[in-house]
Structure formats: C-alpha cells, structure tokens
PDB file of C-alpha atoms in Angstrom:
ATOM      1  CA  MET A   1      -3.589  21.194   8.374  1.00 93.00           C
ATOM      2  CA  LYS A   2      -7.088  20.151   9.415  1.00 95.00           C
ATOM      3  CA  PHE A   3      -8.860  17.322   7.588  1.00 96.00           C
ATOM      4  CA  ALA A   4     -11.368  19.553   5.759  1.00 95.00           C
ATOM      5  CA  GLN A   5      -8.632  21.792   4.361  1.00 96.00           C
ATOM      6  CA  PHE A   6      -6.478  18.774   3.500  1.00 96.00           C
ATOM      7  CA  GLU A   7      -9.347  17.218   1.540  1.00 96.00           C
ATOM      8  CA  ARG A   8      -9.957  20.456  -0.380  1.00 95.00           C
ATOM      9  CA  GLU A   9      -6.270  20.783  -1.245  1.00 95.00           C
ATOM     10  CA  ALA A  10      -6.078  17.113  -2.271  1.00 95.00           C
ATOM     11  CA  ARG A  11      -9.056  17.338  -4.601  1.00 94.00           C
ATOM     12  CA  ARG A  12      -7.817  20.617  -6.096  1.00 93.00           C
ATOM     13  CA  ALA A  13      -4.417  19.034  -6.797  1.00 92.00           C
ATOM     14  CA  TYR A  14      -6.082  15.937  -8.275  1.00 90.00           C
ATOM     15  CA  GLU A  15      -8.103  18.063 -10.712  1.00 90.00           C
ATOM     16  CA  GLU A  16      -4.920  19.855 -11.836  1.00 89.00           C
ATOM     17  CA  ILE A  17      -3.483  16.599 -13.168  1.00 85.00           C
ATOM     18  CA  PRO A  18      -4.127  16.280 -16.939  1.00 84.00           C
ATOM     19  CA  PRO A  19      -7.048  13.926 -17.702  1.00 84.00           C
ATOM     20  CA  GLU A  20      -4.909  11.583 -19.797  1.00 78.00           C
ATOM     21  CA  TYR A  21      -2.860  10.753 -16.672  1.00 77.00           C
ATOM     22  CA  ARG A  22      -6.043  10.037 -14.697  1.00 79.00           C
ATOM     23  CA  GLU A  23      -7.483   7.625 -17.254  1.00 79.00           C
ATOM     24  CA  GLY A  24      -8.606   4.458 -15.499  1.00 78.00           C
ATOM     25  CA  ILE A  25      -8.747   6.167 -12.090  1.00 82.00           C
ATOM     26  CA  ASP A  26     -12.201   5.835 -10.541  1.00 84.00           C
ATOM     27  CA  GLY A  27     -11.593   8.566  -8.010  1.00 85.00           C
ATOM     28  CA  LEU A  28      -9.706   9.954  -5.057  1.00 91.00           C
ATOM     29  CA  ALA A  29     -10.435   8.773  -1.505  1.00 92.00           C
ATOM     30  CA  VAL A  30      -9.283  11.092   1.280  1.00 94.00           C
ATOM     31  CA  LEU A  31      -9.327   9.238   4.591  1.00 93.00           C
ATOM     32  CA  PRO A  32      -8.724  10.412   8.182  1.00 95.00           C
ATOM     33  CA  ASP A  33      -6.700   7.314   9.095  1.00 92.00           C
ATOM     34  CA  ALA A  34      -3.003   7.030   9.903  1.00 92.00           C
ATOM     35  CA  LEU A  35      -1.406   3.976   8.249  1.00 88.00           C
ATOM     36  CA  PRO A  36       1.794   2.963  10.093  1.00 86.00           C
ATOM     37  CA  HIS A  37       4.605   1.207   8.274  1.00 78.00           C
ATOM     38  CA  PRO A  38       4.535  -2.482   9.259  1.00 78.00           C
ATOM     39  CA  THR A  39       8.203  -2.700  10.277  1.00 70.00           C
ATOM     40  CA  LEU A  40       9.694   0.786  10.695  1.00 67.00           C
ATOM     41  CA  GLY A  41       8.852   2.942  13.697  1.00 77.00           C
ATOM     42  CA  GLY A  42       7.971   6.572  12.995  1.00 80.00           C
ATOM     43  CA  ILE A  43       7.220   5.876   9.327  1.00 79.00           C
ATOM     44  CA  TYR A  44       3.704   6.178   7.909  1.00 86.00           C
ATOM     45  CA  THR A  45       2.167   5.367   4.534  1.00 85.00           C
ATOM     46  CA  LEU A  46       0.823   8.614   3.057  1.00 91.00           C
ATOM     47  CA  GLY A  47      -1.051   7.106   0.136  1.00 89.00           C
ATOM     48  CA  MET A  48      -1.921   3.931  -1.737  1.00 85.00           C
ATOM     49  CA  CYS A  49      -3.105   3.012  -5.212  1.00 82.00           C
ATOM     50  CA  LEU A  50      -5.797   0.330  -4.924  1.00 79.00           C
ATOM     51  CA  THR A  51      -6.081  -1.423  -8.270  1.00 71.00           C
ATOM     52  CA  GLU A  52      -8.444  -4.034  -9.690  1.00 68.00           C
ATOM     53  CA  SER A  53      -8.397  -5.714 -13.080  1.00 54.00           C
ATOM     54  CA  TYR A  54     -11.349  -7.139 -14.975  1.00 50.00           C
ATOM     55  CA  PRO A  55     -11.387 -10.144 -17.342  1.00 42.00           C
ATOM     56  CA  SER A  56     -10.281  -9.238 -20.828  1.00 42.00           C
ATOM     57  CA  GLY A  57      -7.984 -10.411 -23.569  1.00 44.00           C
ATOM     58  CA  TRP A  58      -5.932  -7.245 -23.230  1.00 41.00           C
ATOM     59  CA  SER A  59      -5.092  -4.715 -20.559  1.00 44.00           C
ATOM     60  CA  GLY A  60      -5.770  -1.006 -20.513  1.00 46.00           C
ATOM     61  CA  PRO A  61      -7.748   1.721 -18.706  1.00 44.00           C
ATOM     62  CA  GLU A  62     -11.019  -0.041 -19.541  1.00 50.00           C
ATOM     63  CA  THR A  63      -9.984  -3.249 -17.763  1.00 54.00           C
ATOM     64  CA  THR A  64      -7.662  -1.909 -15.053  1.00 65.00           C
ATOM     65  CA  ARG A  65      -9.300   0.461 -12.586  1.00 75.00           C
ATOM     66  CA  SER A  66      -7.760   2.154  -9.557  1.00 80.00           C
ATOM     67  CA  THR A  67      -8.669   4.359  -6.635  1.00 85.00           C
ATOM     68  CA  VAL A  68      -6.043   6.615  -5.114  1.00 88.00           C
ATOM     69  CA  ALA A  69      -6.249   6.855  -1.312  1.00 90.00           C
ATOM     70  CA  LEU A  70      -4.598   9.574   0.783  1.00 94.00           C
ATOM     71  CA  TYR A  71      -4.312   9.245   4.572  1.00 95.00           C
ATOM     72  CA  HIS A  72      -4.633  12.546   6.403  1.00 96.00           C
ATOM     73  CA  GLY A  73      -3.727  10.896   9.714  1.00 95.00           C
ATOM     74  CA  SER A  74      -0.364   9.789   8.310  1.00 94.00           C
ATOM     75  CA  PHE A  75       0.404  13.312   7.087  1.00 95.00           C
ATOM     76  CA  GLU A  76      -0.537  14.628  10.528  1.00 95.00           C
ATOM     77  CA  LYS A  77       1.719  12.127  12.319  1.00 93.00           C
ATOM     78  CA  LEU A  78       4.723  13.099  10.194  1.00 92.00           C
ATOM     79  CA  ALA A  79       3.971  16.813  10.545  1.00 93.00           C
ATOM     80  CA  ARG A  80       4.149  16.445  14.325  1.00 93.00           C
ATOM     81  CA  GLN A  81       7.625  14.916  13.968  1.00 90.00           C
ATOM     82  CA  ASP A  82       8.979  17.705  11.761  1.00 87.00           C
ATOM     83  CA  GLU A  83       7.968  21.344  12.117  1.00 87.00           C
ATOM     84  CA  ARG A  84       9.275  21.985   8.584  1.00 89.00           C
ATOM     85  CA  PHE A  85       6.904  19.387   7.089  1.00 91.00           C
ATOM     86  CA  ASP A  86       5.654  20.666   3.724  1.00 92.00           C
ATOM     87  CA  TRP A  87       1.987  19.648   3.557  1.00 94.00           C
ATOM     88  CA  GLU A  88       1.382  20.868   0.005  1.00 92.00           C
ATOM     89  CA  GLY A  89       4.632  19.474  -1.356  1.00 91.00           C
ATOM     90  CA  GLU A  90       4.188  16.065   0.266  1.00 91.00           C
ATOM     91  CA  LEU A  91       0.561  15.908  -0.848  1.00 93.00           C
ATOM     92  CA  TRP A  92       1.480  16.577  -4.477  1.00 91.00           C
ATOM     93  CA  GLU A  93       4.406  14.133  -4.400  1.00 87.00           C
ATOM     94  CA  THR A  94       2.250  11.397  -2.853  1.00 90.00           C
ATOM     95  CA  LEU A  95      -0.586  11.939  -5.300  1.00 89.00           C
ATOM     96  CA  THR A  96       1.645  11.799  -8.379  1.00 85.00           C
ATOM     97  CA  HIS A  97       3.537   8.812  -6.959  1.00 82.00           C
ATOM     98  CA  GLU A  98       0.325   6.798  -6.590  1.00 84.00           C
ATOM     99  CA  LEU A  99      -0.812   7.801 -10.078  1.00 82.00           C
ATOM    100  CA  ARG A 100       2.472   6.435 -11.435  1.00 78.00           C
ATOM    101  CA  HIS A 101       1.648   3.152  -9.699  1.00 74.00           C
ATOM    102  CA  HIS A 102      -1.612   3.023 -11.655  1.00 72.00           C
ATOM    103  CA  LEU A 103       0.103   3.713 -14.969  1.00 70.00           C
ATOM    104  CA  GLU A 104       2.713   1.041 -14.247  1.00 68.00           C
ATOM    105  CA  SER A 105       0.006  -1.453 -13.301  1.00 65.00           C
ATOM    106  CA  LEU A 106      -1.487  -1.173 -16.808  1.00 63.00           C
ATOM    107  CA  ALA A 107       1.554  -3.079 -18.091  1.00 59.00           C
ATOM    108  CA  ASN A 108       1.792  -5.523 -15.154  1.00 57.00           C
ATOM    109  CA  GLU A 109      -1.194  -7.787 -15.652  1.00 50.00           C
ATOM    110  CA  ASP A 110       0.346 -10.792 -13.838  1.00 50.00           C
ATOM    111  CA  GLN A 111       0.709  -8.907 -10.552  1.00 58.00           C
ATOM    112  CA  LEU A 112      -2.855  -7.631 -10.819  1.00 54.00           C
ATOM    113  CA  GLU A 113      -4.115 -11.173 -11.330  1.00 64.00           C
ATOM    114  CA  ALA A 114      -2.263 -12.286  -8.197  1.00 74.00           C
ATOM    115  CA  VAL A 115      -3.769  -9.486  -6.111  1.00 71.00           C
ATOM    116  CA  ASP A 116      -7.248 -10.202  -7.508  1.00 68.00           C
ATOM    117  CA  TYR A 117      -6.797 -13.864  -6.603  1.00 82.00           C
ATOM    118  CA  ALA A 118      -5.891 -12.900  -3.021  1.00 86.00           C
ATOM    119  CA  LEU A 119      -8.987 -10.692  -2.771  1.00 80.00           C
ATOM    120  CA  ASP A 120     -11.238 -13.430  -4.161  1.00 81.00           C
ATOM    121  CA  GLU A 121      -9.925 -15.908  -1.600  1.00 88.00           C
ATOM    122  CA  THR A 122     -10.432 -13.310   1.135  1.00 88.00           C
ATOM    123  CA  PHE A 123     -14.105 -13.082   0.191  1.00 85.00           C
ATOM    124  CA  LYS A 124     -14.416 -16.886   0.159  1.00 88.00           C
ATOM    125  CA  ARG A 125     -12.929 -17.057   3.629  1.00 91.00           C
ATOM    126  CA  GLY A 126     -15.296 -14.359   4.860  1.00 88.00           C
ATOM    127  CA  ASP A 127     -18.278 -16.267   3.453  1.00 84.00           C
ATOM    128  CA  GLY A 128     -17.255 -19.509   5.155  1.00 88.00           C
ATOM    129  CA  LEU A 129     -16.329 -21.242   1.881  1.00 86.00           C
ATOM    130  CA  ASP A 130     -13.271 -23.366   1.144  1.00 88.00           C
ATOM    131  CA  PHE A 131     -10.304 -21.110   0.443  1.00 91.00           C
ATOM    132  CA  ASP A 132      -6.605 -21.288  -0.297  1.00 90.00           C
ATOM    133  CA  PRO A 133      -4.896 -20.795   3.101  1.00 92.00           C
ATOM    134  CA  TRP A 134      -1.841 -19.334   1.342  1.00 91.00           C
ATOM    135  CA  TYR A 135      -3.854 -16.665  -0.497  1.00 93.00           C
ATOM    136  CA  TYR A 136      -2.218 -13.777   1.384  1.00 93.00           C
ATOM    137  CA  GLN A 137       1.136 -14.648  -0.217  1.00 91.00           C
ATOM    138  CA  SER A 138      -0.338 -13.508  -3.555  1.00 88.00           C
ATOM    139  CA  GLY A 139      -0.707  -9.990  -2.156  1.00 86.00           C
ATOM    140  CA  ASP A 140       2.016  -7.374  -1.944  1.00 83.00           C
ATOM    141  CA  GLN A 141       5.052  -8.475   0.081  1.00 85.00           C
ATOM    142  CA  VAL A 142       5.996  -5.335   2.002  1.00 85.00           C
ATOM    143  CA  SER A 143       8.774  -6.952   4.031  1.00 86.00           C
ATOM    144  CA  GLU A 144      10.191 -10.380   4.837  1.00 87.00           C
ATOM    145  CA  GLY A 145       7.244 -12.488   5.985  1.00 90.00           C
ATOM    146  CA  ILE A 146       4.774  -9.561   5.876  1.00 93.00           C
ATOM    147  CA  PHE A 147       2.104  -9.344   3.175  1.00 93.00           C
ATOM    148  CA  ARG A 148      -0.635  -6.832   2.379  1.00 90.00           C
ATOM    149  CA  VAL A 149      -3.946  -7.606   0.683  1.00 87.00           C
ATOM    150  CA  GLU A 150      -5.647  -4.274   0.043  1.00 79.00           C
ATOM    151  CA  TYR A 151      -5.803  -2.703   3.554  1.00 81.00           C
ATOM    152  CA  ASP A 152      -5.122  -5.897   5.529  1.00 91.00           C
ATOM    153  CA  PHE A 153      -1.702  -7.047   6.721  1.00 94.00           C
ATOM    154  CA  TYR A 154      -0.536 -10.612   7.405  1.00 96.00           C
ATOM    155  CA  ILE A 155       2.554 -11.558   9.432  1.00 96.00           C
ATOM    156  CA  GLU A 156       3.683 -15.112   8.684  1.00 94.00           C
ATOM    157  CA  THR A 157       5.434 -16.980  11.522  1.00 91.00           C
ATOM    158  CA  GLU A 158       6.567 -20.590  11.520  1.00 87.00           C
ATOM    159  CA  TRP A 159       6.145 -22.821  14.564  1.00 82.00           C
ATOM    160  CA  SER A 160       6.757 -26.455  15.443  1.00 76.00           C
ATOM    161  CA  PRO A 161       5.762 -28.641  18.395  1.00 67.00           C
ATOM    162  CA  GLU A 162       9.413 -28.784  19.369  1.00 61.00           C
ATOM    163  CA  ARG A 163       9.729 -25.007  19.528  1.00 63.00           C
ATOM    164  CA  ASP A 164       8.691 -23.422  22.797  1.00 62.00           C
ATOM    165  CA  PHE A 165       7.594 -19.813  22.539  1.00 71.00           C
ATOM    166  CA  ARG A 166       8.744 -17.784  25.524  1.00 63.00           C
ATOM    167  CA  ASP A 167       6.207 -17.972  28.371  1.00 76.00           C
ATOM    168  CA  GLY A 168       3.648 -19.425  25.988  1.00 83.00           C
ATOM    169  CA  ARG A 169       3.578 -16.242  23.907  1.00 89.00           C
ATOM    170  CA  VAL A 170       4.276 -15.629  20.218  1.00 90.00           C
ATOM    171  CA  PRO A 171       6.568 -12.633  19.607  1.00 91.00           C
ATOM    172  CA  PHE A 172       6.456 -10.450  16.500  1.00 93.00           C
ATOM    173  CA  ARG A 173       7.460  -6.969  15.428  1.00 91.00           C
ATOM    174  CA  TRP A 174       5.208  -4.238  14.080  1.00 92.00           C
ATOM    175  CA  HIS A 175       5.970  -0.604  13.300  1.00 86.00           C
ATOM    176  CA  GLY A 176       9.415  -0.833  14.924  1.00 86.00           C
ATOM    177  CA  GLN A 177       8.173  -2.283  18.220  1.00 89.00           C
ATOM    178  CA  GLY A 178       8.189  -5.731  19.767  1.00 92.00           C
ATOM    179  CA  TRP A 179       4.800  -7.295  20.496  1.00 93.00           C
ATOM    180  CA  SER A 180       3.475 -10.674  21.573  1.00 92.00           C
ATOM    181  CA  ILE A 181       0.215 -12.606  21.793  1.00 93.00           C
ATOM    182  CA  PRO A 182      -0.712 -15.794  23.671  1.00 91.00           C
ATOM    183  CA  LEU A 183       0.061 -19.019  21.820  1.00 89.00           C
ATOM    184  CA  PRO A 184      -3.266 -20.658  20.836  1.00 89.00           C
ATOM    185  CA  GLU A 185      -4.063 -23.746  22.885  1.00 84.00           C
ATOM    186  CA  ASP A 186      -4.331 -25.938  19.796  1.00 79.00           C
ATOM    187  CA  PRO A 187      -2.466 -24.382  16.837  1.00 78.00           C
ATOM    188  CA  ALA A 188      -3.451 -25.828  13.469  1.00 85.00           C
ATOM    189  CA  ASP A 189      -1.278 -26.282  10.378  1.00 87.00           C
ATOM    190  CA  VAL A 190      -2.256 -22.749   9.367  1.00 91.00           C
ATOM    191  CA  HIS A 191      -3.722 -20.624  12.137  1.00 94.00           C
ATOM    192  CA  PHE A 192      -5.011 -17.106  11.392  1.00 96.00           C
ATOM    193  CA  ILE A 193      -5.021 -14.931  14.516  1.00 96.00           C
ATOM    194  CA  TRP A 194      -6.892 -11.605  14.359  1.00 96.00           C
ATOM    195  CA  ILE A 195      -4.815  -9.104  16.341  1.00 96.00           C
ATOM    196  CA  ASP A 196      -6.525  -6.560  18.582  1.00 93.00           C
ATOM    197  CA  GLY A 197      -4.769  -3.731  20.398  1.00 89.00           C
ATOM    198  CA  ILE A 198      -2.667  -2.414  17.492  1.00 91.00           C
ATOM    199  CA  ASP A 199      -3.664   0.477  15.239  1.00 84.00           C
ATOM    200  CA  VAL A 200      -3.042  -0.472  11.602  1.00 85.00           C
ATOM    201  CA  GLY A 201      -5.163   2.215   9.992  1.00 79.00           C
ATOM    202  CA  PRO A 202      -8.297   1.236   8.042  1.00 79.00           C
ATOM    203  CA  GLY A 203      -7.372  -2.452   7.741  1.00 84.00           C
ATOM    204  CA  THR A 204      -6.731  -5.416  10.005  1.00 91.00           C
ATOM    205  CA  LEU A 205      -3.630  -7.222  11.222  1.00 95.00           C
ATOM    206  CA  GLN A 206      -3.457 -11.009  11.300  1.00 96.00           C
ATOM    207  CA  LEU A 207      -0.662 -13.227  12.529  1.00 96.00           C
ATOM    208  CA  VAL A 208      -0.479 -16.440  10.491  1.00 95.00           C
ATOM    209  CA  LEU A 209       1.067 -19.324  12.439  1.00 92.00           C
ATOM    210  CA  VAL A 210       2.343 -21.943   9.993  1.00 89.00           C
ATOM    211  CA  ARG A 211       3.268 -25.373  11.340  1.00 84.00           C
ATOM    212  CA  LYS A 212       6.788 -26.314  10.275  1.00 80.00           C
ATOM    213  CA  ARG A 213       6.646 -29.914   9.110  1.00 68.00           C
ATOM    214  CA  PRO A 214       9.534 -32.319   8.653  1.00 62.00           C
ATOM    215  CA  PHE A 215      10.396 -32.946   5.007  1.00 49.00           C
ATOM    216  CA  LEU A 216       8.942 -36.482   4.950  1.00 48.00           C
ATOM    217  CA  ASP A 217       5.648 -35.276   6.409  1.00 55.00           C
ATOM    218  CA  ASN A 218       5.414 -32.629   3.706  1.00 55.00           C
ATOM    219  CA  LEU A 219       6.135 -35.250   1.050  1.00 48.00           C
ATOM    220  CA  ARG A 220       3.423 -37.571   2.372  1.00 52.00           C
ATOM    221  CA  ALA A 221       0.919 -34.701   2.449  1.00 55.00           C
ATOM    222  CA  VAL A 222       1.643 -33.858  -1.186  1.00 52.00           C
ATOM    223  CA  PHE A 223       1.151 -37.445  -2.392  1.00 52.00           C
ATOM    224  CA  LYS A 224      -1.970 -37.938  -0.299  1.00 53.00           C
ATOM    225  CA  LYS A 225      -3.235 -34.478  -1.280  1.00 60.00           C
ATOM    226  CA  GLU A 226      -4.053 -33.769   2.327  1.00 67.00           C
ATOM    227  CA  PRO A 227      -5.299 -30.201   2.840  1.00 77.00           C
ATOM    228  CA  PRO A 228      -3.753 -28.386   5.794  1.00 83.00           C
ATOM    229  CA  GLU A 229      -5.751 -27.996   8.972  1.00 87.00           C
ATOM    230  CA  VAL A 230      -6.859 -24.343   9.165  1.00 91.00           C
ATOM    231  CA  ALA A 231      -8.079 -22.473  12.240  1.00 93.00           C
ATOM    232  CA  GLU A 232      -8.880 -18.915  13.288  1.00 94.00           C
ATOM    233  CA  SER A 233      -8.830 -17.110  16.625  1.00 95.00           C
ATOM    234  CA  GLU A 234      -8.428 -13.660  18.134  1.00 95.00           C
ATOM    235  CA  ALA A 235      -5.830 -12.251  20.518  1.00 94.00           C
ATOM    236  CA  VAL A 236      -4.948  -8.964  22.173  1.00 95.00           C
ATOM    237  CA  ALA A 237      -1.366  -7.890  21.512  1.00 95.00           C
ATOM    238  CA  GLU A 238       0.892  -6.585  24.246  1.00 92.00           C
ATOM    239  CA  LEU A 239       4.106  -4.616  23.950  1.00 91.00           C
ATOM    240  CA  GLU A 240       7.270  -6.331  25.128  1.00 81.00           C
ATOM    241  CA  ASP A 241       6.958  -4.612  28.521  1.00 69.00           C
ATOM    242  CA  GLY A 242       3.429  -6.007  28.968  1.00 59.00           C
ATOM    243  CA  ARG A 243       1.480  -2.894  27.998  1.00 60.00           C
ATOM    244  CA  THR A 244      -1.169  -2.613  25.314  1.00 56.00           C
ATOM    245  CA  GLU A 245      -1.066   0.217  22.788  1.00 56.00           C
ATOM    246  CA  GLU A 246      -3.902   2.007  24.596  1.00 53.00           C
ATOM    247  CA  SER A 247      -1.845   2.148  27.788  1.00 50.00           C
ATOM    248  CA  ASN A 248       1.317   3.251  26.006  1.00 49.00           C
ATOM    249  CA  PRO A 249       1.944   6.944  26.878  1.00 43.00           C
TER     250      PRO A 249
END
C-alpha cells in the first residue's frame, strides 16, 4: 500500500472511532518512517502514542493530551516479510492499541510526570543549560539498559578504566544485530555518544557510557555532592563484520 493510500485509510479509520474514545487526542500523525525495534531483528514499531501532561490538581482529557503516530515505513517493512500481511487489519489494530494507551495514561499521572521530566531535561541539554545526566532513565524502558524519550533511544553501557573494550571499540546490540563504535579518547563519568550510521526512524540513537565507580568513590561523591563529569561526542557505528548500515546489502 502506497503512502498516500495508507494515510487516507488511516484517517478514515480514525474518524470511525467514536468521539468519546478520542477525547484528549490532539490528532493523528501519519509518517513515512520505519521504526525498528531496538533489540529484535525483523520487528518494527507500527505506532506510538505520544502523551504530554499539563500542570493541574487533577488528571483528565483537559490536562493529558496525546498524538497518535503511525509509521507507514514499518508497515511496509513487515508487508515485505509476509505476503499475507493484512494492511487494513493491522492498521485498525495499531490505531486502537495506541488509543488504549492514551486512555490508560489518563489514570497514570506519575508515569506522565516522569516522561515530562525527561523531555524537560532534554530541552535543557539542547539549550546548553545544566541538566540531570540521568534524565533518560525517566523515559520508557523498552528493554534492559535501553530507554526511549519520545522518538530518541538511549543505550546505557557501563565502563571502567580496568575494562578494556575489544580493539578500542565499544560493542552494543541494536535491532538484533551487533554493532560497535570507537571508544572515546577521554570518556567522562557520563558520556553521551550520538550514533551515526544506524536508521532508528524519526529519532536519534545515543550510547551512554557510564563510568563504573568503586563503592567508596561513589560514597565520597555523594557526601561531597560532586556532580558527575559529563561529555558528548559523535561516532559512526559499524556492524560486527566492519560494515556500516549503508554498505550492508
């Protein structure tokens, strides 16, 4: 199904849903992207419910707003894997599934506050202000050590001066494949590395290197209230056989 037809079908299906079940939904976003699952190869995220809450003494549709996003590229990837793929059925199931997420979020104010906190700290970081280097942990944990804040993914990896990464490279797994990037020359306590060379859909992928401190060092840092040293860099990821995603047939 081509994108234009997919968008028409998605919007038609959205309008068929009774208004009371769409209360608090600001709209439907139909995107051309494919959003791969962060750990499982061949699996793609078909849709997401992006939710924000606004300050209030109570929660409800007036204070909790969502946008439902559907990813045509993900549908297309799965359709290529299965000739029996039911576009209309999967579209309807995905749409109603994401709407259920919105309805459930109306009663889950604590989780919304955590996600909002992560987004606020993301904006601070982008503006060059002081920020909580652990903010990404307040996002959605999609797998062990992998977090999502809106469209962006963070892979948390511990390191220590005593641990030698193979050939000076940091290995990690994404979408069922093994990847690696060069170890930064001077890793900080918390080092955010923007990963190039991997398609993650509309967002970004960052590897977060966290220095593993001995217990006594951690204790001293707490009592002295020493903030961790934070750094950022960029790196191009390579598959385990040395290829980049662009060169992967």
